[in-house]
Coordinates of C-alpha atoms in Angstrom, one line a residue:
M1 CA 123.8 87.6 108.5
P2 CA 122.2 84.8 106.4
Q3 CA 118.7 83.7 107.5
V4 CA 118.4 80.1 108.6
P5 CA 116.2 78.4 106.0
Q6 CA 112.8 76.9 106.8
T7 CA 112.4 73.8 104.6
F8 CA 108.7 73.5 105.3
L9 CA 105.8 75.8 106.3
D10 CA 105.2 76.0 110.1
A11 CA 104.4 78.7 112.6
L12 CA 108.0 79.7 112.9
A13 CA 108.3 80.2 109.2
V14 CA 105.2 82.4 109.3
R15 CA 106.7 84.5 112.1
T16 CA 110.0 84.8 110.3
W17 CA 108.3 85.7 107.0
C18 CA 106.3 88.5 108.6
G19 CA 109.3 90.0 110.3
L20 CA 111.4 89.9 107.1
A21 CA 108.5 91.3 105.0
L22 CA 108.1 94.2 107.5
G23 CA 111.9 95.0 107.2
A24 CA 111.8 94.8 103.4
L25 CA 108.8 97.1 103.2
G26 CA 110.5 99.5 105.6
R27 CA 113.5 99.7 103.4
A28 CA 111.4 100.1 100.2
R29 CA 108.8 102.4 101.8
E30 CA 110.1 105.7 100.4
E31 CA 110.7 104.2 97.0
I32 CA 107.2 102.9 96.8
D33 CA 105.7 106.1 98.3
A34 CA 107.4 108.0 95.5
I35 CA 105.2 106.4 92.9
N36 CA 102.3 108.8 92.9
V37 CA 100.6 109.2 89.5
Y38 CA 97.2 107.5 89.8
P39 CA 94.5 108.2 90.7
V40 CA 95.5 110.6 93.6
A41 CA 98.9 112.0 94.3
D42 CA 99.1 111.3 98.0
G43 CA 102.2 109.1 98.0
D44 CA 101.5 106.7 100.8
T45 CA 101.4 103.2 99.1
G46 CA 104.6 102.0 100.7
T47 CA 103.5 103.4 104.1
N48 CA 100.1 101.8 103.9
L49 CA 101.7 98.4 103.0
Y50 CA 104.2 98.8 105.9
L51 CA 101.4 99.6 108.4
T52 CA 99.4 96.6 107.2
V53 CA 102.2 94.2 107.6
E54 CA 103.2 95.7 110.9
S55 CA 99.7 94.9 112.2
A56 CA 100.1 91.3 111.0
V57 CA 103.5 91.1 112.8
T58 CA 102.0 92.3 116.0
A59 CA 99.2 89.7 115.8
V60 CA 101.6 86.8 115.1
E61 CA 104.0 87.9 117.9
A62 CA 101.0 88.0 120.3
V63 CA 100.2 84.4 119.5
F64 CA 103.7 83.3 120.1
A65 CA 103.9 85.3 123.4
G66 CA 100.7 83.7 124.5
H67 CA 102.0 80.2 123.9
E68 CA 105.3 81.0 125.6
V69 CA 103.5 82.2 128.7
G70 CA 101.3 79.1 128.7
A71 CA 104.2 76.7 128.1
G72 CA 106.6 78.4 130.5
H73 CA 109.6 78.1 128.1
E74 CA 110.9 79.3 124.7
V75 CA 109.0 78.3 121.6
G76 CA 110.8 75.9 119.4
G77 CA 108.7 76.1 116.2
G78 CA 107.0 73.3 114.4
S79 CA 103.6 73.0 112.9
G80 CA 102.0 71.4 116.0
T81 CA 101.7 72.4 119.6
S82 CA 103.4 69.5 121.3
D83 CA 106.3 71.8 122.2
G84 CA 104.1 74.5 123.6
G85 CA 104.3 76.6 120.4
P86 CA 101.5 77.7 118.1
S87 CA 100.4 75.6 115.2
L88 CA 100.7 76.7 111.6
A89 CA 97.0 77.4 111.6
D90 CA 97.3 79.6 114.7
A91 CA 100.1 81.6 113.1
V92 CA 98.5 82.2 109.7
R93 CA 95.1 83.0 111.1
A94 CA 96.8 85.6 113.4
M95 CA 98.7 87.0 110.4
A96 CA 95.5 87.3 108.3
H97 CA 93.5 88.8 111.1
G98 CA 96.2 91.3 112.0
A99 CA 96.5 92.4 108.4
L100 CA 92.7 92.7 108.1
I101 CA 92.2 95.0 111.1
G102 CA 95.3 97.0 110.4
A103 CA 94.9 97.4 106.6
R104 CA 95.6 100.9 105.3
G105 CA 94.7 102.2 101.9
N106 CA 93.8 100.3 98.7
S107 CA 97.1 98.5 98.6
G108 CA 97.0 97.4 102.2
T109 CA 93.5 96.2 101.9
I110 CA 94.3 94.0 98.9
L111 CA 97.5 92.7 100.6
A112 CA 95.3 91.8 103.6
Q113 CA 93.1 89.7 101.4
L114 CA 96.1 88.0 99.8
L115 CA 97.3 87.0 103.2
R116 CA 93.8 85.9 104.2
G117 CA 93.6 83.8 101.0
M118 CA 96.8 82.1 101.9
A119 CA 95.7 81.5 105.4
Q120 CA 92.4 79.9 104.3
V121 CA 94.5 77.1 102.6
L122 CA 97.4 76.8 105.1
A123 CA 95.1 76.8 108.2
V124 CA 93.3 73.6 107.1
E125 CA 94.1 70.9 109.6
G126 CA 93.6 67.3 108.9
E127 CA 95.5 64.1 108.0
R128 CA 97.7 66.0 105.5
P129 CA 98.2 69.7 106.6
H130 CA 99.4 72.0 103.9
T131 CA 103.0 72.5 105.1
D132 CA 104.8 71.4 101.9
A133 CA 105.4 72.7 98.4
D134 CA 101.9 71.6 97.2
G135 CA 100.3 73.6 100.1
L136 CA 102.3 76.7 99.2
R137 CA 101.2 76.4 95.5
L138 CA 97.6 76.1 96.5
A139 CA 97.9 79.0 99.0
L140 CA 99.4 81.4 96.4
R141 CA 96.7 80.5 93.8
H142 CA 93.9 80.9 96.3
A143 CA 95.3 84.2 97.5
A144 CA 95.5 85.7 94.0
D145 CA 92.0 84.5 93.1
S146 CA 90.4 85.7 96.3
A147 CA 92.0 89.1 96.1
R148 CA 90.6 89.5 92.6
R149 CA 87.2 88.5 93.7
A150 CA 87.4 91.1 96.5
V151 CA 87.8 93.9 94.0
A152 CA 84.6 95.4 92.4
H153 CA 86.3 96.1 89.0
P154 CA 89.7 94.4 88.6
V155 CA 92.1 96.1 86.4
E156 CA 95.2 94.6 84.8
G157 CA 98.6 96.2 85.4
T158 CA 98.0 96.3 89.1
V159 CA 99.0 94.3 92.2
L160 CA 96.3 91.8 91.1
S161 CA 98.3 91.1 87.9
V162 CA 101.5 90.7 90.0
A163 CA 99.8 88.3 92.4
A164 CA 98.4 86.3 89.5
G165 CA 101.8 86.1 87.9
A166 CA 103.3 84.8 91.1
A167 CA 100.6 82.2 91.5
D168 CA 101.0 81.0 87.8
A169 CA 104.7 80.7 88.2
A170 CA 104.4 78.8 91.5
G171 CA 101.9 76.4 90.0
A172 CA 104.3 75.4 87.3
A173 CA 107.3 75.0 89.6
E174 CA 108.8 71.8 90.8
G175 CA 110.7 71.1 94.0
D176 CA 110.4 72.1 97.6
C177 CA 108.9 75.1 99.3
G178 CA 112.0 77.2 98.6
A179 CA 111.8 76.4 94.9
V180 CA 108.1 77.3 94.8
A181 CA 108.8 80.6 96.6
R182 CA 111.6 81.4 94.2
A183 CA 109.3 80.7 91.2
A184 CA 106.6 82.9 92.7
Y185 CA 109.0 85.8 93.2
R186 CA 110.3 85.6 89.7
G187 CA 106.8 85.4 88.3
A188 CA 105.9 88.5 90.3
C189 CA 108.9 90.4 89.1
A190 CA 108.1 89.5 85.5
S191 CA 104.5 90.6 85.9
L192 CA 105.6 93.8 87.6
A193 CA 107.9 94.7 84.8
V194 CA 105.1 94.7 82.2
T195 CA 102.5 96.6 84.2
P196 CA 103.2 99.9 82.3
G197 CA 102.1 98.2 79.1
Q198 CA 98.9 97.1 80.8
L199 CA 97.9 100.4 82.4
A200 CA 98.2 103.6 80.3
V201 CA 98.7 106.0 83.3
L202 CA 101.8 104.0 84.4
E203 CA 103.2 104.0 80.9
R204 CA 102.8 107.8 80.6
A205 CA 104.5 108.3 83.9
G206 CA 107.2 105.8 83.2
V207 CA 106.7 103.7 86.4
V208 CA 105.6 100.3 87.4
D209 CA 102.7 99.6 89.8
A210 CA 103.5 100.5 93.4
G211 CA 101.3 97.9 95.0
G212 CA 102.9 95.3 92.8
R213 CA 106.3 96.5 93.8
G214 CA 105.3 96.1 97.5
L215 CA 104.1 92.5 96.8
V216 CA 107.5 91.7 95.2
A217 CA 109.2 92.8 98.4
V218 CA 106.8 90.6 100.5
L219 CA 107.6 87.6 98.2
A220 CA 111.3 88.2 98.4
A221 CA 111.0 87.9 102.2
L222 CA 109.2 84.6 101.7
V223 CA 112.1 83.3 99.6
E224 CA 114.6 84.4 102.2
T225 CA 112.5 82.6 104.9
L226 CA 112.3 79.3 103.0
T227 CA 115.8 79.3 101.5
G228 CA 117.9 81.3 103.9
E229 CA 119.0 83.7 101.2
A230 CA 117.5 86.9 100.0
P231 CA 116.9 86.7 96.2
A232 CA 118.9 88.8 93.8
P233 CA 116.5 90.8 91.7
P234 CA 115.9 89.0 88.4
T235 CA 117.0 91.3 85.6
R236 CA 115.3 92.7 82.5
N237 CA 117.6 94.2 79.9
G238 CA 120.3 93.6 82.6
L239 CA 118.6 95.7 85.3
A240 CA 116.2 95.1 88.1
P241 CA 112.6 95.0 87.0
H242 CA 111.2 97.2 89.7
T243 CA 113.2 100.3 88.5
R244 CA 111.8 103.1 86.5
V245 CA 110.5 102.4 83.0
A246 CA 111.3 104.6 80.0
A247 CA 108.8 103.7 77.3
Q248 CA 109.8 106.5 75.0
D249 CA 113.3 105.0 74.6
A250 CA 112.3 101.4 73.9
P251 CA 112.4 99.9 70.4
G252 CA 109.0 99.7 68.8
G253 CA 107.4 101.4 71.7
V254 CA 107.9 98.5 74.1
A255 CA 108.9 99.7 77.6
S256 CA 112.5 99.3 78.5
V257 CA 114.0 99.4 82.0
T258 CA 116.4 102.1 83.2
D259 CA 118.3 102.4 86.5
A260 CA 116.5 105.5 87.6
P261 CA 114.7 105.3 91.0
E262 CA 111.1 104.2 90.8
A263 CA 108.6 107.0 91.0
A264 CA 105.2 106.0 92.5
H265 CA 101.5 106.1 92.0
S266 CA 99.0 106.5 94.7
P267 CA 97.7 103.7 96.9
G268 CA 94.4 103.8 95.2
S269 CA 95.9 103.1 91.8
E270 CA 95.4 99.4 91.9
I271 CA 91.7 99.4 91.6
C272 CA 89.6 101.6 89.3
A273 CA 86.5 100.8 87.2
D274 CA 87.9 101.9 83.9
G275 CA 91.7 102.2 84.4
S276 CA 91.6 106.0 83.7
D277 CA 93.0 108.7 85.9
S278 CA 90.8 111.6 84.9
G279 CA 89.1 113.3 87.8
G280 CA 88.1 111.0 90.6
P281 CA 86.1 111.0 93.8
A282 CA 87.0 113.5 96.5
F283 CA 87.2 111.1 99.5
E284 CA 88.7 107.8 100.5
V285 CA 86.6 106.0 103.1
I286 CA 87.9 103.0 105.1
Y287 CA 86.2 101.2 108.0
L288 CA 86.1 97.9 109.7
L289 CA 82.6 96.3 109.6
E290 CA 80.9 93.6 111.7
A291 CA 78.2 92.2 109.5
E292 CA 76.7 89.1 108.0
D293 CA 77.6 87.9 104.5
A294 CA 74.2 88.7 103.0
A295 CA 74.4 92.3 104.3
V296 CA 77.9 92.7 102.9
D297 CA 76.7 91.6 99.4
R298 CA 74.1 94.4 99.6
L299 CA 76.8 96.8 100.8
R300 CA 79.0 96.0 97.8
R301 CA 76.3 96.9 95.4
R302 CA 75.4 100.1 97.3
L303 CA 79.0 101.3 97.5
D304 CA 79.8 100.4 93.9
A305 CA 77.0 102.7 92.8
L306 CA 78.5 105.5 95.0
G307 CA 82.0 105.5 93.8
D308 CA 85.0 103.5 92.6
S309 CA 88.2 101.8 93.9
L310 CA 85.9 99.5 95.9
V311 CA 87.6 96.7 97.8
V312 CA 85.8 94.6 100.5
V313 CA 87.9 92.0 102.2
G314 CA 87.4 89.7 105.2
G315 CA 84.8 87.2 106.3
D316 CA 83.5 85.3 109.3
G317 CA 81.6 88.4 110.4
L318 CA 84.5 90.9 110.2
W319 CA 85.3 92.9 107.1
N320 CA 87.5 95.8 105.9
V321 CA 85.8 98.2 103.6
H322 CA 87.6 100.6 101.2
V323 CA 86.0 102.9 98.6
H324 CA 86.6 106.3 96.9
V325 CA 83.5 108.4 96.9
D326 CA 82.3 112.0 96.6
D327 CA 79.7 111.5 99.4
A328 CA 81.6 110.1 102.4
G329 CA 78.6 110.3 104.6
A330 CA 76.6 108.1 102.3
A331 CA 79.4 105.5 102.3
V332 CA 79.4 105.4 106.1
E333 CA 75.6 105.3 106.3
A334 CA 75.7 102.3 103.9
G335 CA 78.0 100.6 106.5
V336 CA 75.6 101.4 109.3
E337 CA 72.8 99.8 107.4
A338 CA 74.9 96.7 106.8
G339 CA 76.1 96.2 110.4
R340 CA 78.4 98.0 112.8
P341 CA 81.2 100.1 111.2
Y342 CA 84.1 101.3 113.4
R343 CA 87.6 102.6 113.0
I344 CA 86.1 104.9 110.4
R345 CA 88.7 106.9 108.5
I346 CA 87.9 109.5 105.9
T347 CA 90.6 111.2 103.8
H348 CA 89.9 114.2 101.6
F349 CA 92.2 113.9 98.6
G350 CA 92.0 117.5 97.8
V351 CA 93.4 118.9 101.0
D352 CA 95.2 115.7 102.2
D353 CA 93.4 115.9 105.5
V354 CA 92.1 113.0 107.5
H355 CA 88.8 113.5 109.2
A356 CA 88.5 110.7 111.8
R357 CA 86.9 112.4 114.7
G358 CA 83.6 110.6 114.6
G359 CA 81.5 113.6 115.4
E360 CA 83.6 114.8 118.3
R361 CA 83.8 118.5 119.1
P362 CA 86.6 120.4 117.2
P363 CA 89.9 120.0 119.0
R364 CA 91.5 122.8 121.0
E365 CA 94.1 125.0 119.3
R366 CA 97.4 123.3 118.6
V367 CA 100.7 124.5 120.0
E368 CA 103.3 125.5 117.5
R369 CA 105.9 122.9 118.0
A370 CA 106.6 119.8 120.1
V371 CA 109.2 117.0 120.5
V372 CA 108.1 113.3 120.6
A373 CA 110.7 110.8 121.8
V374 CA 110.9 107.1 122.3
V375 CA 112.7 106.4 125.6
P376 CA 113.9 103.0 127.0
G377 CA 113.2 103.6 130.7
E378 CA 111.0 105.4 133.2
G379 CA 113.8 107.5 134.4
L380 CA 114.6 108.9 131.0
A381 CA 110.9 109.3 130.3
G382 CA 110.8 111.7 133.3
L383 CA 113.9 113.5 132.1
Y384 CA 112.5 114.0 128.6
A385 CA 109.2 115.1 130.0
E386 CA 110.8 117.7 132.2
A387 CA 112.4 119.1 129.0
G388 CA 109.0 119.3 127.4
A389 CA 108.9 116.2 125.2
T390 CA 106.0 113.8 124.7
T391 CA 107.4 110.4 125.4
V392 CA 106.7 106.8 124.3
L393 CA 108.1 104.2 126.7
A394 CA 109.9 101.3 125.0
R395 CA 110.3 98.5 127.5
P396 CA 113.0 95.8 126.9
G397 CA 111.9 93.5 124.1
E398 CA 108.8 95.5 123.5
P399 CA 109.5 98.2 120.8
P400 CA 106.6 100.5 120.1
A401 CA 104.6 100.1 116.9
S402 CA 104.1 102.9 114.5
G403 CA 100.5 103.4 115.8
E404 CA 101.8 104.2 119.2
L405 CA 104.2 106.8 117.8
V406 CA 101.3 108.3 115.8
D407 CA 99.2 108.5 118.9
A408 CA 102.0 110.3 120.7
V409 CA 102.3 112.8 117.9
R410 CA 98.6 113.4 118.2
R411 CA 98.9 113.8 122.0
A412 CA 101.6 116.4 121.5
H413 CA 98.9 118.5 119.7
A414 CA 101.3 120.6 117.8
R415 CA 101.4 121.9 114.2
E416 CA 105.1 121.0 114.0
V417 CA 106.7 117.9 115.6
V418 CA 110.3 116.7 115.9
L419 CA 110.4 112.9 116.2
L420 CA 113.3 111.2 118.0
P421 CA 113.2 107.4 117.7
N422 CA 116.4 106.9 119.8
D423 CA 116.9 103.4 118.4
A424 CA 118.4 102.3 115.0
D425 CA 115.9 99.4 114.8
L426 CA 113.0 101.9 115.0
R427 CA 113.9 103.9 111.9
H428 CA 111.3 102.3 109.6
T429 CA 108.6 102.3 112.3
A430 CA 109.3 106.0 113.0
A431 CA 109.3 106.9 109.3
A432 CA 106.0 105.2 108.8
A433 CA 104.5 107.0 111.8
A434 CA 105.9 110.3 110.5
E435 CA 104.3 109.7 107.1
Q436 CA 101.0 108.9 108.7
A437 CA 101.0 112.0 110.9
R438 CA 101.7 114.1 107.8
T439 CA 98.5 112.9 106.2
E440 CA 96.7 114.5 109.2
G441 CA 98.2 117.9 108.4
I442 CA 101.0 117.8 111.0
R443 CA 104.5 118.9 109.9
V444 CA 106.9 116.2 111.1
A445 CA 110.7 116.1 111.0
L446 CA 112.3 112.7 111.8
I447 CA 115.8 113.0 113.3
P448 CA 117.3 109.5 113.0
T449 CA 118.7 109.3 116.6
R450 CA 120.1 105.8 117.4
S451 CA 120.3 106.1 121.1
A452 CA 118.6 108.0 124.0
V453 CA 121.9 109.8 124.6
Q454 CA 121.7 111.3 121.1
G455 CA 118.2 112.3 121.8
I456 CA 119.3 114.1 125.0
A457 CA 121.9 116.0 123.0
A458 CA 119.3 117.0 120.4
L459 CA 116.8 118.0 123.1
A460 CA 119.4 120.2 124.8
V461 CA 119.7 122.5 121.8
H462 CA 115.9 122.5 121.0
Q463 CA 114.6 126.0 120.7
P464 CA 110.9 126.2 119.7
E465 CA 111.1 129.9 119.0
R466 CA 113.4 129.3 116.1
R467 CA 112.3 128.6 112.6
F468 CA 111.3 124.9 112.2
D469 CA 114.0 124.1 109.7
E470 CA 116.7 125.8 111.7
D471 CA 115.7 124.0 114.9
V472 CA 115.7 120.6 113.1
V473 CA 119.2 121.3 111.6
S474 CA 120.5 122.3 115.0
M475 CA 119.1 119.2 116.8
T476 CA 120.2 116.9 114.0
S477 CA 123.8 118.3 114.2
A478 CA 123.9 117.9 118.0
A479 CA 122.7 114.3 117.8
G480 CA 125.1 113.5 115.0
A481 CA 128.0 114.9 117.0
T482 CA 127.2 112.5 119.8
R483 CA 128.9 109.1 119.8
Y484 CA 126.9 106.5 121.7
A485 CA 127.6 103.3 123.5
E486 CA 126.0 100.8 125.9
V487 CA 127.0 98.1 128.3
A488 CA 124.8 95.0 128.5
V489 CA 125.0 91.4 129.4
A490 CA 125.0 88.7 126.6
E491 CA 121.9 86.5 126.7
R492 CA 123.4 83.7 124.6
Q493 CA 126.5 82.6 122.8
S494 CA 127.0 84.7 119.6
W495 CA 129.5 85.8 117.1
T496 CA 130.4 89.5 117.4
M497 CA 132.8 92.1 115.9
A498 CA 135.0 91.6 118.9
G499 CA 134.9 87.7 118.8
I500 CA 132.7 85.0 120.3
C501 CA 130.8 85.9 123.4
Q502 CA 129.2 83.5 125.9
A503 CA 125.9 83.9 127.8
G504 CA 126.6 86.1 130.8
D505 CA 129.6 88.0 129.3
V506 CA 129.6 91.8 129.6
L507 CA 129.4 93.5 126.2
G508 CA 130.5 97.0 125.4
L509 CA 128.8 98.3 122.2
I510 CA 130.1 101.4 120.5
D511 CA 127.9 103.0 117.8
G512 CA 125.9 99.8 117.6
D513 CA 128.7 97.2 117.2
V514 CA 130.2 95.0 119.9
A515 CA 133.7 96.5 120.6
V516 CA 134.6 94.9 124.0
I517 CA 133.8 91.6 125.6
G518 CA 134.5 91.4 129.4
A519 CA 133.7 89.8 132.6
D520 CA 133.2 92.9 134.8
V521 CA 130.7 95.6 134.2
T522 CA 132.8 98.5 135.6
A523 CA 136.0 97.4 133.8
T524 CA 134.2 96.9 130.5
A525 CA 132.5 100.3 130.8
E526 CA 135.8 102.0 131.5
T527 CA 137.4 100.4 128.5
V528 CA 134.5 101.5 126.3
L529 CA 134.7 105.1 127.7
N530 CA 138.5 105.3 127.1
R531 CA 138.0 104.2 123.5
M532 CA 135.3 106.8 122.9
L533 CA 137.3 109.6 124.5
A534 CA 140.5 108.7 122.5
A535 CA 138.8 110.5 119.6
G536 CA 138.1 113.6 121.7
G537 CA 135.1 114.9 123.5
E538 CA 133.8 117.7 125.7
L539 CA 130.9 116.1 127.6
V540 CA 130.2 112.6 128.8
T541 CA 126.6 111.5 129.5
L542 CA 126.0 108.4 131.6
V543 CA 122.5 106.9 131.9
L544 CA 122.4 104.1 134.6
G545 CA 119.9 101.3 134.4
D546 CA 118.4 99.8 137.5
E547 CA 120.7 96.8 137.4
A548 CA 123.9 98.7 137.0
P549 CA 126.4 97.8 139.8
D550 CA 127.0 100.3 142.6
G551 CA 129.9 102.6 142.1
V552 CA 130.2 102.3 138.3
A553 CA 129.2 106.0 137.8
E554 CA 131.6 107.2 140.4
R555 CA 134.4 105.1 138.9
L556 CA 133.8 106.5 135.4
E557 CA 133.5 110.1 136.7
A558 CA 136.8 109.7 138.4
R559 CA 138.4 108.3 135.3
V560 CA 137.3 111.3 133.3
R561 CA 138.6 113.7 135.9
E562 CA 142.0 111.9 136.1
A563 CA 142.7 111.4 132.4
Y564 CA 140.7 113.9 130.4
L565 CA 141.0 117.5 131.2
A566 CA 138.1 119.9 130.4
V567 CA 135.7 117.1 129.9
D568 CA 132.5 117.3 131.9
T569 CA 130.3 114.4 133.1
V570 CA 126.6 114.2 133.7
V571 CA 124.8 111.2 135.2
Y572 CA 121.1 110.3 134.9
R573 CA 119.0 107.4 136.2
G574 CA 117.3 105.6 133.4
G575 CA 115.3 103.0 135.3
R576 CA 114.4 99.7 133.6
Q577 CA 116.0 100.5 130.3
G578 CA 117.4 97.1 129.2
A579 CA 121.0 98.1 129.0
L580 CA 123.0 98.4 132.3
L581 CA 124.6 101.6 131.1
L582 CA 124.2 104.1 128.2
I583 CA 127.2 106.3 127.4
G584 CA 127.2 109.4 125.2
V585 CA 130.3 111.5 124.2
E586 CA 129.9 114.8 122.4

């Protein structure tokens, strides 16, 4: 469905941009992670960018939620606060702060500084706030310049080059915000396409820069926000510029573009003192730091002498520090001398292990295997827990962030984890969490369950004594063989696959699409169930929400007994699960 365009910059535009950028990075995450040639092959650039933007989204949503509570009504957008909504300054400051505290890896740290640089321009409030095309040009220019200054030894052919290309193109563009965003996107794509010619390691591997590829996705989301349309990838030799580069086939040694999928380089590849990929420090050290500006200047010099890939971003007393070193302890000690470091994260590149225990005692012995599941209500949480799963509760309108899923995987304390997101909208979040958990030495299999009833089916065949791969295949097959549906009440008028619904209508969704629009919950549920069983089935699972009408389960059970021989029915209480009723047929 086309995005409604935002013709000027305001808080709602920032909120929309962040959400679209998160979705774009989620879709491109595996592609970007696959680029893994320099300087360390740990394949998490896309994941780091996703987690960084996810933190920004969380912060922006918190600002909107705070204003909604204070105003007592729905936020309507706008750059001011007369309608109870946040100002543009509120939104961009939240975006920048969220990205700063949640930045992961080299790419995420630089992206956080890019967003902070934009915020420093857009948050200026006065007689002429920067809400127009001129403001966007200034913001993109300042973002590129401030990110370059944050890097100890900038290298061309990295995300810094892509950001500069975007800012240059935006500065030369005429027109409204949408035109400036389109120009920035095209400039970024053009700069990305030539990164292999700027950095030898990319050219040898036949890839473009991964961090730059992520920035292109973020800028594409900005174009969609401001124009209402997602941009078609500008072509080079007739093909998208972010695809794999085959330098050996190009005339005169100039890189040409092929349609092979993009491989990746590591998240640290953007920043290196000399642009070479020989050897390299053993550890990546990242921490947040509370310190004064003068102390941070001294810290930069100290860390620059200790290692490479140094990026220090932030300001106003809060900084995010990233560096690659051989002596991780010395890097942390330098932070202690400068101020108060926290959220310290140390990754050993050699063994792909993350040591973030802060001096705690060694953990207890891990169990062999566990299941971690997202569940929509307290009743289902109890059901899953009884079956041995570690659960993450997703309340209506409050989907869990990837950090919550990672925490649940850690709580499970297992060597092997099967992750059940139980929601199609959580697929990118769950994938990012799984990737993060793998960096901690945990073997994680993500089964893309789209509903809690599919998760129930998967959990029913879970056998931890089997080989891991066999168990995952069995659980995946059981989930895939389960059709799912839900019955809910429409909150507003909307176009659906079944026609136009009005607020208060009862909707029956089958496999994620609206199939039935009715006025009565029980009648709608019965119609949905009949349609599902028309294709066959052996077991019907009903999960009742707290607001489901009395008698609906009994009516559906009776319908199954009357019309469908040899089909069994099981009923569970889901609690406050959002939907009135969940239905599974397997």
